[in-house]
Short mmCIF file of C-alpha atoms and ligand atoms in Angstrom, two decimals:
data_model
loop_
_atom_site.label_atom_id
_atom_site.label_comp_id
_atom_site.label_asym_id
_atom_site.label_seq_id
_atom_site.Cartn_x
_atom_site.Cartn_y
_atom_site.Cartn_z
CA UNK A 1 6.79 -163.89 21.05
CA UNK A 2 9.85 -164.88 23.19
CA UNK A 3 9.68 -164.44 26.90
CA UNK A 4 12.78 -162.74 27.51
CA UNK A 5 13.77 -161.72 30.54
CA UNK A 6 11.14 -160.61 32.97
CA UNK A 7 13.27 -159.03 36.41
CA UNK A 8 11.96 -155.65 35.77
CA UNK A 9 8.75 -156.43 34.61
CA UNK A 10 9.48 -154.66 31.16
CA UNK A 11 11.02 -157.34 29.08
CA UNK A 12 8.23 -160.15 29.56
CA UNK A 13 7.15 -161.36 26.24
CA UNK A 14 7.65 -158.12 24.44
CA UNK A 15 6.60 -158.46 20.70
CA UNK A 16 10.22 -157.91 18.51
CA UNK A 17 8.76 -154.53 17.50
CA UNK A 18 8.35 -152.61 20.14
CA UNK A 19 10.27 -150.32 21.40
CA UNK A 20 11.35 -149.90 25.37
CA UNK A 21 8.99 -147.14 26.21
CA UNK A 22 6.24 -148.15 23.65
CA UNK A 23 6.01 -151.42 25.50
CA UNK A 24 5.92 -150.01 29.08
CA UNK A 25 2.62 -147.86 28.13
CA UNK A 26 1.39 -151.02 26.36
CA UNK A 27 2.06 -152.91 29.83
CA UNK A 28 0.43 -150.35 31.64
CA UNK A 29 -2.73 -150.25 28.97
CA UNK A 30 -3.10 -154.18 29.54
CA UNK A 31 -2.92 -153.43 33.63
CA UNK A 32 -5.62 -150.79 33.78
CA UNK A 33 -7.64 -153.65 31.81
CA UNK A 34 -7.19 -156.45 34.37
CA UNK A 35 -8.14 -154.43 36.79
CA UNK A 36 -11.53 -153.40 34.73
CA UNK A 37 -11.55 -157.40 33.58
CA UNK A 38 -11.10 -158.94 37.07
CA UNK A 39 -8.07 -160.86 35.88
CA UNK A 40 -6.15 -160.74 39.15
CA UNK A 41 -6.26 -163.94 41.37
CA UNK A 42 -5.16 -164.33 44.74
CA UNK A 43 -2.71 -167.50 45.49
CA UNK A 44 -2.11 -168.83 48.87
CA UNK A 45 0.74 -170.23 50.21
CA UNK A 46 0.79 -171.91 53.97
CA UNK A 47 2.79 -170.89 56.68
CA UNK A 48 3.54 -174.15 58.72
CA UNK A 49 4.47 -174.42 62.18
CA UNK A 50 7.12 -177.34 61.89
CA UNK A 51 7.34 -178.23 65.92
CA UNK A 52 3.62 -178.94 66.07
CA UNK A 53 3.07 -179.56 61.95
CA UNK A 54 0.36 -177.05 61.92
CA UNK A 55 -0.30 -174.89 59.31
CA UNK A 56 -1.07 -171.22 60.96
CA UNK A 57 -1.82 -168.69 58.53
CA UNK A 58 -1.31 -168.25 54.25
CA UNK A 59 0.37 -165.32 52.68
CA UNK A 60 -1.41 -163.65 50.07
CA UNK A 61 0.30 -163.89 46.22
CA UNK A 62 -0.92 -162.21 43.60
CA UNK A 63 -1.43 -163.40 40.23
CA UNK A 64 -2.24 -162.45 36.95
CA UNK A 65 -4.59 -164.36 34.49
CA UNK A 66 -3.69 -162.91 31.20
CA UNK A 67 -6.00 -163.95 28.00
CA UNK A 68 -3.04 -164.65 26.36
CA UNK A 69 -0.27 -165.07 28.28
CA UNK A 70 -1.79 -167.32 30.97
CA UNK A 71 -0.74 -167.02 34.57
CA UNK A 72 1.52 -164.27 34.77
CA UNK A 73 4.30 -164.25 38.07
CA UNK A 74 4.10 -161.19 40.50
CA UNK A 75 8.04 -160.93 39.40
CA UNK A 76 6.92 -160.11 35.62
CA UNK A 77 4.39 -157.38 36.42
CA UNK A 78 4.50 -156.19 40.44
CA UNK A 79 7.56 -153.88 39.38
CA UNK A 80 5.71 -151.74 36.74
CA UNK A 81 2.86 -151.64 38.74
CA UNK A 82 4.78 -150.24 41.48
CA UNK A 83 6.58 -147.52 38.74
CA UNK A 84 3.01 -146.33 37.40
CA UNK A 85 1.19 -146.46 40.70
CA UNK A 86 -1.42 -148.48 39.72
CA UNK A 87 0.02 -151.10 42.66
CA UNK A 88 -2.32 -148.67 45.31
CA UNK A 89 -5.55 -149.08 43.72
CA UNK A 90 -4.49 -153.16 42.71
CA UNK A 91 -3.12 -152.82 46.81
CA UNK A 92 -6.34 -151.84 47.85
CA UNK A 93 -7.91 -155.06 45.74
CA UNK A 94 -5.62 -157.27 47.35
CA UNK A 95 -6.29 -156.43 50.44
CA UNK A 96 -9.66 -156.73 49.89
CA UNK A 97 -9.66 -159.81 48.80
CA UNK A 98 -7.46 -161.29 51.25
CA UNK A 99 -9.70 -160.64 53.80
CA UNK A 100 -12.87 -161.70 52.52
CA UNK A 101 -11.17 -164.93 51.48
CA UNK A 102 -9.40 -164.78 55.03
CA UNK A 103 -13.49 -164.82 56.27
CA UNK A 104 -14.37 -168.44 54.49
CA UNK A 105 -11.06 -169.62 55.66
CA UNK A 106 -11.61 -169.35 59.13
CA UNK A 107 -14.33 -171.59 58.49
CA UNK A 108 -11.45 -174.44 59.22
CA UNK A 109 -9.64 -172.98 61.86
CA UNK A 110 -10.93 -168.94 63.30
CA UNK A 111 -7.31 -168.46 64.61
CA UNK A 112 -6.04 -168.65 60.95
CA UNK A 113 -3.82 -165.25 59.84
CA UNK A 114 -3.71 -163.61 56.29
CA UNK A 115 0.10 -162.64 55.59
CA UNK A 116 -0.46 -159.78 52.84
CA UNK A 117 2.89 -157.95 51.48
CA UNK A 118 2.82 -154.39 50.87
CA UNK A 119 4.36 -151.68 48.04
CA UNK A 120 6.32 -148.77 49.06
CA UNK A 121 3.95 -146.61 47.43
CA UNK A 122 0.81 -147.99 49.56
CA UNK A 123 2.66 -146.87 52.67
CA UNK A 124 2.60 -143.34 50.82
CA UNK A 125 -0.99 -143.43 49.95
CA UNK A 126 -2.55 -140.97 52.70
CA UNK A 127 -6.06 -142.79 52.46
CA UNK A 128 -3.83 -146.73 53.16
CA UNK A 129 -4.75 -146.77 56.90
CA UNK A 130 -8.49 -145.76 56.36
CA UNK A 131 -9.10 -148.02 53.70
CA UNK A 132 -7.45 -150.85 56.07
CA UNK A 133 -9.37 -149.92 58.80
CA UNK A 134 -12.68 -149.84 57.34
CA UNK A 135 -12.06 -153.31 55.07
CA UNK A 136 -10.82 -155.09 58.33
CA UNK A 137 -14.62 -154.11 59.49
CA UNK A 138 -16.56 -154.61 56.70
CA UNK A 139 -15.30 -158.34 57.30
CA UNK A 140 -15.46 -158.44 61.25
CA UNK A 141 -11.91 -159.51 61.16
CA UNK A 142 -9.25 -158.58 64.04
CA UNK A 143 -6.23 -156.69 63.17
CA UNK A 144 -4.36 -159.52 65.00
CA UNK A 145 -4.59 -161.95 62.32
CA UNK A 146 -3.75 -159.48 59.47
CA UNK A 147 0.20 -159.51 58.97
CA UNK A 148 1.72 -157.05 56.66
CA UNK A 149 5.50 -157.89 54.72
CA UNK A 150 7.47 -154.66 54.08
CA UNK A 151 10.82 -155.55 52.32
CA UNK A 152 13.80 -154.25 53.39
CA UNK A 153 14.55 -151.78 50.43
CA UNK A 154 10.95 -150.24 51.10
CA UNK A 155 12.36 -149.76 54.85
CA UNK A 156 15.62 -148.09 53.35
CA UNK A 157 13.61 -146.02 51.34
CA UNK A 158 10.78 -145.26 54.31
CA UNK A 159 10.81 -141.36 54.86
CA UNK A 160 9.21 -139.97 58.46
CA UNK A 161 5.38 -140.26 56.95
CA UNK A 162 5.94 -143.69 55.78
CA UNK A 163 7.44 -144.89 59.27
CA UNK A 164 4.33 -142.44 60.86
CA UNK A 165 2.11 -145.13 59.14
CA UNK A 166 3.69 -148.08 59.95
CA UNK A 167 3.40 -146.88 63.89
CA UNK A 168 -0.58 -146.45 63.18
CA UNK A 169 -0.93 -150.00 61.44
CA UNK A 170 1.40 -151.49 64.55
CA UNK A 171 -1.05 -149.01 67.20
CA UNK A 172 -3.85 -150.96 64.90
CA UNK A 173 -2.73 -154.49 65.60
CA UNK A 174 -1.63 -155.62 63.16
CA UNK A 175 1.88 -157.85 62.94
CA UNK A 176 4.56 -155.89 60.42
CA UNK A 177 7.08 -158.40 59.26
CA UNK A 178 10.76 -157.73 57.57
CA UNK A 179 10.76 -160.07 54.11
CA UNK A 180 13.72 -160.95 52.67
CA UNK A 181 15.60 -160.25 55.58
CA UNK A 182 19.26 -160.24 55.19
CA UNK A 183 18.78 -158.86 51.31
CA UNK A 184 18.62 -155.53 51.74
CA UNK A 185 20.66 -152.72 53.69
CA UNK A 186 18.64 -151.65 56.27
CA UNK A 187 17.86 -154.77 58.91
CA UNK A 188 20.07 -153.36 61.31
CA UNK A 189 18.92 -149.75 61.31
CA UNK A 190 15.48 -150.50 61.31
CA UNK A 191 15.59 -152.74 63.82
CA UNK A 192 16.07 -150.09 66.59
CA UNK A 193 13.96 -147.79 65.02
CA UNK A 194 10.75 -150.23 64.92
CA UNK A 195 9.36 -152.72 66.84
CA UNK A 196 8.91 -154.93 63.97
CA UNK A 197 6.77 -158.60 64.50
CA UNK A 198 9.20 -160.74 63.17
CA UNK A 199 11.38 -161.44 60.22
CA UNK A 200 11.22 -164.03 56.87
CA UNK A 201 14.67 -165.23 56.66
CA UNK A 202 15.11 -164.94 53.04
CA UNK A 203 15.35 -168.11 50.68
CA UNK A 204 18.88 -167.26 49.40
CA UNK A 205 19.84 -168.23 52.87
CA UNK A 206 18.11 -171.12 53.46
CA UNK A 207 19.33 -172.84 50.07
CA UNK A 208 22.48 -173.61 51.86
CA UNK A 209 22.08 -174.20 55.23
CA UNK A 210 22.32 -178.19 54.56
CA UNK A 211 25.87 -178.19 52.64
CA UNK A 212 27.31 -174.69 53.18
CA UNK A 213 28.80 -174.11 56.56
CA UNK A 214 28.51 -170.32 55.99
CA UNK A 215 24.85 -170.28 55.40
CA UNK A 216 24.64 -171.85 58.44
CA UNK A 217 26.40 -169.66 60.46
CA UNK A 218 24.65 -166.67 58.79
CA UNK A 219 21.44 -168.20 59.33
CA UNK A 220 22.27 -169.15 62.94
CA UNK A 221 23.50 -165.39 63.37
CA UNK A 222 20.00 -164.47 62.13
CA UNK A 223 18.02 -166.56 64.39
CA UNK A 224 19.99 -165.84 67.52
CA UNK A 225 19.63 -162.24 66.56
CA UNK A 226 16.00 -162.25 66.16
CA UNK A 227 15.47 -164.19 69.64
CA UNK A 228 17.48 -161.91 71.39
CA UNK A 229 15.32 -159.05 70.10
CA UNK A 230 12.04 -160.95 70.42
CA UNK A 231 11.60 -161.45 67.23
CA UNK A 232 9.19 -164.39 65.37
CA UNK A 233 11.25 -166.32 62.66
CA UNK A 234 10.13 -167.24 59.28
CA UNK A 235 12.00 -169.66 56.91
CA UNK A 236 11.37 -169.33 53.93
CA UNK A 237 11.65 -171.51 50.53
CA UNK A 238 12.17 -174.78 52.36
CA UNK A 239 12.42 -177.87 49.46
CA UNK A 240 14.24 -180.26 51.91
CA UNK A 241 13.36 -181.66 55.26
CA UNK A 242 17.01 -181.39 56.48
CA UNK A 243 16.32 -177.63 55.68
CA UNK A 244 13.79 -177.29 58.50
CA UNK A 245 15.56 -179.90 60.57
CA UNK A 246 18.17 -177.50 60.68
CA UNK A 247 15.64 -173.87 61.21
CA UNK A 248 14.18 -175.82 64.38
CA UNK A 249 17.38 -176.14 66.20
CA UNK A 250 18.01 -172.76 65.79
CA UNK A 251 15.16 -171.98 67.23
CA UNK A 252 12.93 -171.13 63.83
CA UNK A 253 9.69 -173.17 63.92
CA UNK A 254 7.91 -170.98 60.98
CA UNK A 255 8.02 -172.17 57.59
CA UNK A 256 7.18 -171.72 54.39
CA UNK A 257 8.14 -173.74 51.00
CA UNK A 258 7.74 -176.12 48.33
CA UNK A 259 8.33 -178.87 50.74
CA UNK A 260 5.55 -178.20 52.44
CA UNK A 261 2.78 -176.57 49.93
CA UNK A 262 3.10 -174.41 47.26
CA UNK A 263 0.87 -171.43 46.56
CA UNK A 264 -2.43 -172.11 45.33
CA UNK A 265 -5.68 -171.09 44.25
CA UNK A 266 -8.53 -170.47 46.97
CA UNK A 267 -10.37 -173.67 46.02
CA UNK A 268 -7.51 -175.47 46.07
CA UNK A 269 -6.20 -174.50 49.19
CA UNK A 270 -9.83 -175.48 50.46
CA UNK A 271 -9.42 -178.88 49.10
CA UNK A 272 -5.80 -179.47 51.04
CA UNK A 273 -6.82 -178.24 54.11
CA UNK A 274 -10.15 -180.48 54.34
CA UNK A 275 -7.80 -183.34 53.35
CA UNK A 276 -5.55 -182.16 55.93
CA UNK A 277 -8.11 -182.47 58.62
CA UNK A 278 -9.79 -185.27 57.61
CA UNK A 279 -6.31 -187.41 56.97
CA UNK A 280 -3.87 -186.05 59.36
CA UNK A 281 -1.26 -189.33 57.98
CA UNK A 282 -0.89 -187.11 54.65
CA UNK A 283 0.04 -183.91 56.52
CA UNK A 284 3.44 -183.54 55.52
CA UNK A 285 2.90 -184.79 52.00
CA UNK A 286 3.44 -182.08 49.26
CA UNK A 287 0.15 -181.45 47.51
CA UNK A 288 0.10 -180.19 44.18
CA UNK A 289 -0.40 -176.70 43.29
CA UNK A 290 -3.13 -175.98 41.30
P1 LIG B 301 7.93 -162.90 48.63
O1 LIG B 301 6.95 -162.05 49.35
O2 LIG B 301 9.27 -163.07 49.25
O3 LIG B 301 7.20 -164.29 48.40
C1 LIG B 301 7.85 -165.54 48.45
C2 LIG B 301 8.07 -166.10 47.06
O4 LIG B 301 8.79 -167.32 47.17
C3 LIG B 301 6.78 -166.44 46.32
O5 LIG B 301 7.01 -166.22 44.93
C4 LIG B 301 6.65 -167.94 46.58
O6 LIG B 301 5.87 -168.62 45.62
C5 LIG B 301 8.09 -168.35 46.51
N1 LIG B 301 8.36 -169.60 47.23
C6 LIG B 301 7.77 -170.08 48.36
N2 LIG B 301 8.28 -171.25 48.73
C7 LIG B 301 9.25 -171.56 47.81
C8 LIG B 301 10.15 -172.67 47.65
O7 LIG B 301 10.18 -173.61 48.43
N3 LIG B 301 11.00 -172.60 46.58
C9 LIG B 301 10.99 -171.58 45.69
N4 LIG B 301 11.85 -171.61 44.67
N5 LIG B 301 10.16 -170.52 45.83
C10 LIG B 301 9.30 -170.51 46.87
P2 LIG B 301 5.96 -165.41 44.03
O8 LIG B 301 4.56 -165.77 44.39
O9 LIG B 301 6.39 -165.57 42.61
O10 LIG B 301 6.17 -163.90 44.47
C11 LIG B 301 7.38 -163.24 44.23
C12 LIG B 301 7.42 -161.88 44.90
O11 LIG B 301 6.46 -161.00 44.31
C13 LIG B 301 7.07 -161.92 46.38
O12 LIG B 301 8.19 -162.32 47.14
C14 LIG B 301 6.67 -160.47 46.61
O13 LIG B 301 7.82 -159.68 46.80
C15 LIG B 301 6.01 -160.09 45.30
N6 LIG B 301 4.54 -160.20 45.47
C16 LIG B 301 3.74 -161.29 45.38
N7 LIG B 301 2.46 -160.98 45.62
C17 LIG B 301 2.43 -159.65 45.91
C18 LIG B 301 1.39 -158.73 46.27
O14 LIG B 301 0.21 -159.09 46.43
N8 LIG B 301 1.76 -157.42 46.47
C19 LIG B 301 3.06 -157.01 46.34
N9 LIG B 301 3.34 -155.71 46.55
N10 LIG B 301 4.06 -157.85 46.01
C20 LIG B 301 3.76 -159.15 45.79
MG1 LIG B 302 6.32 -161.90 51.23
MG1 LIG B 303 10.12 -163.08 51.01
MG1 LIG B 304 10.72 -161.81 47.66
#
């Protein structure tokens, strides 16, 4: 068992004798089962606001708990899910469980947000803004602190219905961010189309922004952009503080990254933000992951 490459979710430890399409249904066999077996888990990763070193919401990341394989990245699995379809009804889970985990959360802070991302195919499920509607609630929880991520291929992809839903779950109140912004082709077109919440500035860009005077003038494009237009800014994949130093001159006070908090488990993430409160000296401190 070799873990070969896993960017389309196909190749991920596929035993030597099987065969392309042999393996896909065999993926697809052991996905229906997690579903049955409860082996998805929900990570959480903060979103901090660096001017006032606040953490505001988490965004939701699945994983997978595999008997054998142990945890399994949304990058090795996510992709077939979204091929067979089986991403609406493990959507739907998500969702789900986001919010009922967004519930206890609150516990520490009620203005806390959920940031969930969502598959091109749930935007194409007819039943998606029902079922959001009646889990937001079951919980009591207001659309205001649910934030949906729509990447920017889904966008370029996004025929009238799809954009007919997004306009109910923005009517709904909830906050539609652009992820990976600057990755895709659309983030100009869309921009004039949609009044979008705000936009994740993509990692790729943010990598740079402390050596490479391109990335910085990219980024800087970005931000200055996405002010004029109203938009929130998200950084995202900070591992340096001269990374944010930069994002907060431009104007970009959300963050997420490494630097900061990685994703982890509920309990975990429990654990840091009780030691948060309690020890406000550690609060920059990277805690680690579980
Ligand atoms: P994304 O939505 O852009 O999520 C951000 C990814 O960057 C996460 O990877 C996160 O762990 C990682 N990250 C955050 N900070 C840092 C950092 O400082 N350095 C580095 N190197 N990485 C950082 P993850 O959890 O592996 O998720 C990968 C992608 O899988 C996500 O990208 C998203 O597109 C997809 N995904 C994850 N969960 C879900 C889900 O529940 N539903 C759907 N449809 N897609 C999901
Ligand atoms: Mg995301
Ligand atoms: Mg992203
Ligand atoms: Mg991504």
């Amino acid at each position: 068992k070799v873990k070969e490459s896993g960017k389309h979710g196909v190749a991920f430890f596929k035993p030597e004798y099987m065969r392309e399409l042999e393996y896909r249904v065999h993926l697809e066999q052991e996905l229906n089962q997690a579903i049955i077996n409860g082996e998805f888990e929900i990570y959480y990763q903060p979103i901090i606001d660096i001017s006032t070193e606040t953490e505001l919401g988490f965004e939701a990341l699945i994983r997978w708990n595999h008997p054998v394989r142990g945890l399994v990245p949304p990058d090795d699995f996510i992709p077939v899910t979204e091929q067979t379809g089986l991403i609406v009804p493990i959507g739907q889970w998500i969702i789900k469980q986001a919010c009922s985990d967004l519930a206890l959360l609150q516990i520490h802070n009620p203005e806390y947000f959920i940031a969930i991302n969502i598959a091109p195919q749930q935007l194409a499920d007819n039943a998606f803004v029902h079922n959001v509607r009646s889990i937001l609630a079951s919980y009591s929880l207001s659309p205001a602190q649910i934030h949906f991520e729509i990447t920017e291929t889904t966008l370029m992809n996004a025929d009238s219905d799809n954009l007919r839903v997004l306009r109910e779950l923005n009517n709904l109140g909830i906050k539609l961010w652009i992820d990976d912004f600057g990755t895709g082709y659309s983030s100009f077109s869309y921009l004039h189309k949609f009044k979008f919440y705000g936009i994740k500035l993509d990692r790729s860009f943010i990598e740079g922004v402390v050596d490479s005077e391109r990335s910085q003038k990219i980024v800087k494009g970005i931000c200055a952009m996405g002010e004029a237009l109203n938009l929130e800014l998200l950084g995202e994949g900070i591992e340096h503080p001269g990374q944010a130093e930069f994002l907060l001159k431009q104007g970009c006070f959300k963050v997420q990254g490494y630097w900061y908090a990685k994703p982890m488990s509920l309990s975990t993430l429990h654990m840091w933000l009780a030691n948060r409160n309690e020890n406000p000296a550690t609060k920059m401190i990277d805690q680690p992951s579980a």
